């Protein structure tokens, strides 16, 4: 497990640093005399910094336990349930960001993503309860899409794609 923690920590630190750099490159609207605490890249930069710091801490802790020794690393991609769930999460998230957002209205993209996510991860093994879970997933997705769209458009004044 220390090898996986080491590799995961490095990946998270790299992603956090990349997101931090992109966030700092976002417009600051100085020409409009905008309060510096309300610039669009502030929250993403803070979250990216936290992700980078926690990823570095995870990698350092795993390295102290010997996780940096990658010799003999077995590659068993999607061999266990946790790896499959991570891969599915990555696939759904990339599909949302690259496939839906900007091509369909934001509220619809968010609804489809949230409904699909809940349905896929909460799918019961037996037949009983499937319709109820699908109905709840659709309800949760509709509420989430409505709230997120409202908050970004009306409170944060963000123009959504």
GROMACS .gro file of C-alpha atoms in nm:
model
  161
    1UNK     CA    1   0.000   0.000   0.000
    2UNK     CA    2   0.291   0.237   0.056
    3UNK     CA    3   0.383   0.217  -0.313
    4UNK     CA    4   0.031   0.313  -0.414
    5UNK     CA    5   0.033   0.597  -0.160
    6UNK     CA    6   0.368   0.719  -0.290
    7UNK     CA    7   0.255   0.720  -0.653
    8UNK     CA    8  -0.085   0.870  -0.567
    9UNK     CA    9   0.082   1.142  -0.359
   10UNK     CA   10   0.312   1.236  -0.646
   11UNK     CA   11   0.023   1.249  -0.891
   12UNK     CA   12  -0.191   1.459  -0.656
   13UNK     CA   13   0.097   1.698  -0.586
   14UNK     CA   14   0.162   1.741  -0.960
   15UNK     CA   15  -0.207   1.796  -1.036
   16UNK     CA   16  -0.235   2.044  -0.749
   17UNK     CA   17   0.067   2.241  -0.869
   18UNK     CA   18  -0.067   2.244  -1.225
   19UNK     CA   19  -0.410   2.362  -1.113
   20UNK     CA   20  -0.249   2.627  -0.891
   21UNK     CA   21  -0.049   2.766  -1.183
   22UNK     CA   22  -0.357   2.774  -1.406
   23UNK     CA   23  -0.563   2.940  -1.131
   24UNK     CA   24  -0.302   3.210  -1.081
   25UNK     CA   25  -0.314   3.279  -1.456
   26UNK     CA   26  -0.688   3.357  -1.445
   27UNK     CA   27  -0.792   3.720  -1.500
   28UNK     CA   28  -0.784   3.945  -1.193
   29UNK     CA   29  -0.986   4.237  -1.332
   30UNK     CA   30  -0.758   4.508  -1.189
   31UNK     CA   31  -0.886   4.749  -1.455
   32UNK     CA   32  -1.233   4.720  -1.301
   33UNK     CA   33  -1.110   4.784  -0.944
   34UNK     CA   34  -1.238   4.445  -0.832
   35UNK     CA   35  -1.179   4.347  -0.471
   36UNK     CA   36  -0.878   4.110  -0.478
   37UNK     CA   37  -1.063   3.865  -0.254
   38UNK     CA   38  -1.334   3.814  -0.518
   39UNK     CA   39  -1.120   3.731  -0.821
   40UNK     CA   40  -1.227   3.411  -1.004
   41UNK     CA   41  -0.903   3.219  -0.946
   42UNK     CA   42  -0.881   3.263  -0.569
   43UNK     CA   43  -1.085   2.962  -0.453
   44UNK     CA   44  -0.946   2.724  -0.718
   45UNK     CA   45  -0.592   2.838  -0.627
   46UNK     CA   46  -0.655   2.774  -0.257
   47UNK     CA   47  -0.802   2.430  -0.326
   48UNK     CA   48  -0.517   2.344  -0.564
   49UNK     CA   49  -0.261   2.449  -0.302
   50UNK     CA   50  -0.428   2.224  -0.045
   51UNK     CA   51  -0.435   1.931  -0.289
   52UNK     CA   52  -0.067   1.984  -0.374
   53UNK     CA   53   0.032   2.008  -0.007
   54UNK     CA   54  -0.166   1.699   0.095
   55UNK     CA   55  -0.034   1.504  -0.204
   56UNK     CA   56   0.323   1.597  -0.109
   57UNK     CA   57   0.257   1.496   0.251
   58UNK     CA   58   0.114   1.160   0.139
   59UNK     CA   59   0.414   1.097  -0.087
   60UNK     CA   60   0.660   1.195   0.188
   61UNK     CA   61   0.491   0.969   0.444
   62UNK     CA   62   0.490   0.679   0.198
   63UNK     CA   63   0.853   0.746   0.103
   64UNK     CA   64   0.955   0.724   0.469
   65UNK     CA   65   0.785   0.384   0.482
   66UNK     CA   66   0.978   0.266   0.173
   67UNK     CA   67   0.720   0.343  -0.094
   68UNK     CA   68   0.983   0.503  -0.318
   69UNK     CA   69   1.122   0.157  -0.395
   70UNK     CA   70   0.930   0.081  -0.711
   71UNK     CA   71   1.126  -0.229  -0.812
   72UNK     CA   72   0.906  -0.532  -0.843
   73UNK     CA   73   0.596  -0.318  -0.887
   74UNK     CA   74   0.319  -0.533  -1.021
   75UNK     CA   75   0.093  -0.369  -1.273
   76UNK     CA   76  -0.255  -0.500  -1.212
   77UNK     CA   77  -0.467  -0.227  -1.363
   78UNK     CA   78  -0.829  -0.253  -1.250
   79UNK     CA   79  -0.751  -0.569  -1.054
   80UNK     CA   80  -0.957  -0.476  -0.750
   81UNK     CA   81  -1.284  -0.299  -0.687
   82UNK     CA   82  -1.123   0.020  -0.556
   83UNK     CA   83  -0.916   0.064  -0.873
   84UNK     CA   84  -1.224   0.008  -1.088
   85UNK     CA   85  -1.415   0.270  -0.889
   86UNK     CA   86  -1.132   0.521  -0.929
   87UNK     CA   87  -1.117   0.452  -1.303
   88UNK     CA   88  -1.495   0.491  -1.334
   89UNK     CA   89  -1.482   0.818  -1.138
   90UNK     CA   90  -1.207   0.947  -1.367
   91UNK     CA   91  -1.399   0.842  -1.677
   92UNK     CA   92  -1.723   1.005  -1.561
   93UNK     CA   93  -1.549   1.325  -1.453
   94UNK     CA   94  -1.359   1.359  -1.779
   95UNK     CA   95  -1.676   1.284  -1.972
   96UNK     CA   96  -1.852   1.560  -1.782
   97UNK     CA   97  -1.577   1.819  -1.822
   98UNK     CA   98  -1.469   1.741  -2.177
   99UNK     CA   99  -1.780   1.588  -2.326
  100UNK     CA  100  -2.080   1.762  -2.174
  101UNK     CA  101  -1.984   2.104  -2.039
  102UNK     CA  102  -1.992   2.354  -2.323
  103UNK     CA  103  -2.184   2.124  -2.557
  104UNK     CA  104  -2.515   2.118  -2.369
  105UNK     CA  105  -2.655   2.366  -2.116
  106UNK     CA  106  -2.465   2.356  -1.788
  107UNK     CA  107  -2.767   2.250  -1.584
  108UNK     CA  108  -2.828   1.955  -1.817
  109UNK     CA  109  -2.462   1.849  -1.814
  110UNK     CA  110  -2.459   1.862  -1.434
  111UNK     CA  111  -2.786   1.668  -1.413
  112UNK     CA  112  -2.663   1.392  -1.648
  113UNK     CA  113  -2.328   1.366  -1.466
  114UNK     CA  114  -2.477   1.355  -1.116
  115UNK     CA  115  -2.754   1.110  -1.211
  116UNK     CA  116  -2.511   0.881  -1.390
  117UNK     CA  117  -2.264   0.896  -1.104
  118UNK     CA  118  -2.521   0.809  -0.837
  119UNK     CA  119  -2.685   0.539  -1.047
  120UNK     CA  120  -2.356   0.369  -1.134
  121UNK     CA  121  -2.213   0.379  -0.783
  122UNK     CA  122  -2.533   0.291  -0.599
  123UNK     CA  123  -2.656   0.018  -0.832
  124UNK     CA  124  -2.783  -0.268  -0.612
  125UNK     CA  125  -2.681  -0.623  -0.689
  126UNK     CA  126  -3.036  -0.754  -0.658
  127UNK     CA  127  -3.333  -0.646  -0.866
  128UNK     CA  128  -3.531  -0.518  -0.567
  129UNK     CA  129  -3.497  -0.147  -0.508
  130UNK     CA  130  -3.349  -0.052  -0.845
  131UNK     CA  131  -3.638   0.168  -0.955
  132UNK     CA  132  -3.639   0.345  -0.618
  133UNK     CA  133  -3.264   0.409  -0.641
  134UNK     CA  134  -3.292   0.538  -0.996
  135UNK     CA  135  -3.575   0.770  -0.894
  136UNK     CA  136  -3.372   0.899  -0.598
  137UNK     CA  137  -3.067   0.947  -0.820
  138UNK     CA  138  -3.272   1.152  -1.065
  139UNK     CA  139  -3.418   1.358  -0.780
  140UNK     CA  140  -3.074   1.421  -0.626
  141UNK     CA  141  -2.930   1.511  -0.967
  142UNK     CA  142  -3.214   1.754  -1.041
  143UNK     CA  143  -3.171   1.924  -0.703
  144UNK     CA  144  -2.795   1.942  -0.741
  145UNK     CA  145  -2.812   2.080  -1.094
  146UNK     CA  146  -3.065   2.345  -0.991
  147UNK     CA  147  -2.875   2.454  -0.680
  148UNK     CA  148  -2.531   2.461  -0.844
  149UNK     CA  149  -2.662   2.652  -1.147
  150UNK     CA  150  -2.846   2.903  -0.927
  151UNK     CA  151  -2.549   2.958  -0.693
  152UNK     CA  152  -2.300   3.011  -0.972
  153UNK     CA  153  -2.525   3.234  -1.184
  154UNK     CA  154  -2.705   3.438  -0.919
  155UNK     CA  155  -2.470   3.449  -0.620
  156UNK     CA  156  -2.122   3.418  -0.773
  157UNK     CA  157  -2.233   3.592  -1.095
  158UNK     CA  158  -2.050   3.339  -1.312
  159UNK     CA  159  -2.157   3.304  -1.674
  160UNK     CA  160  -2.199   2.933  -1.725
  161UNK     CA  161  -2.134   2.759  -2.056
   0.00000   0.00000   0.00000
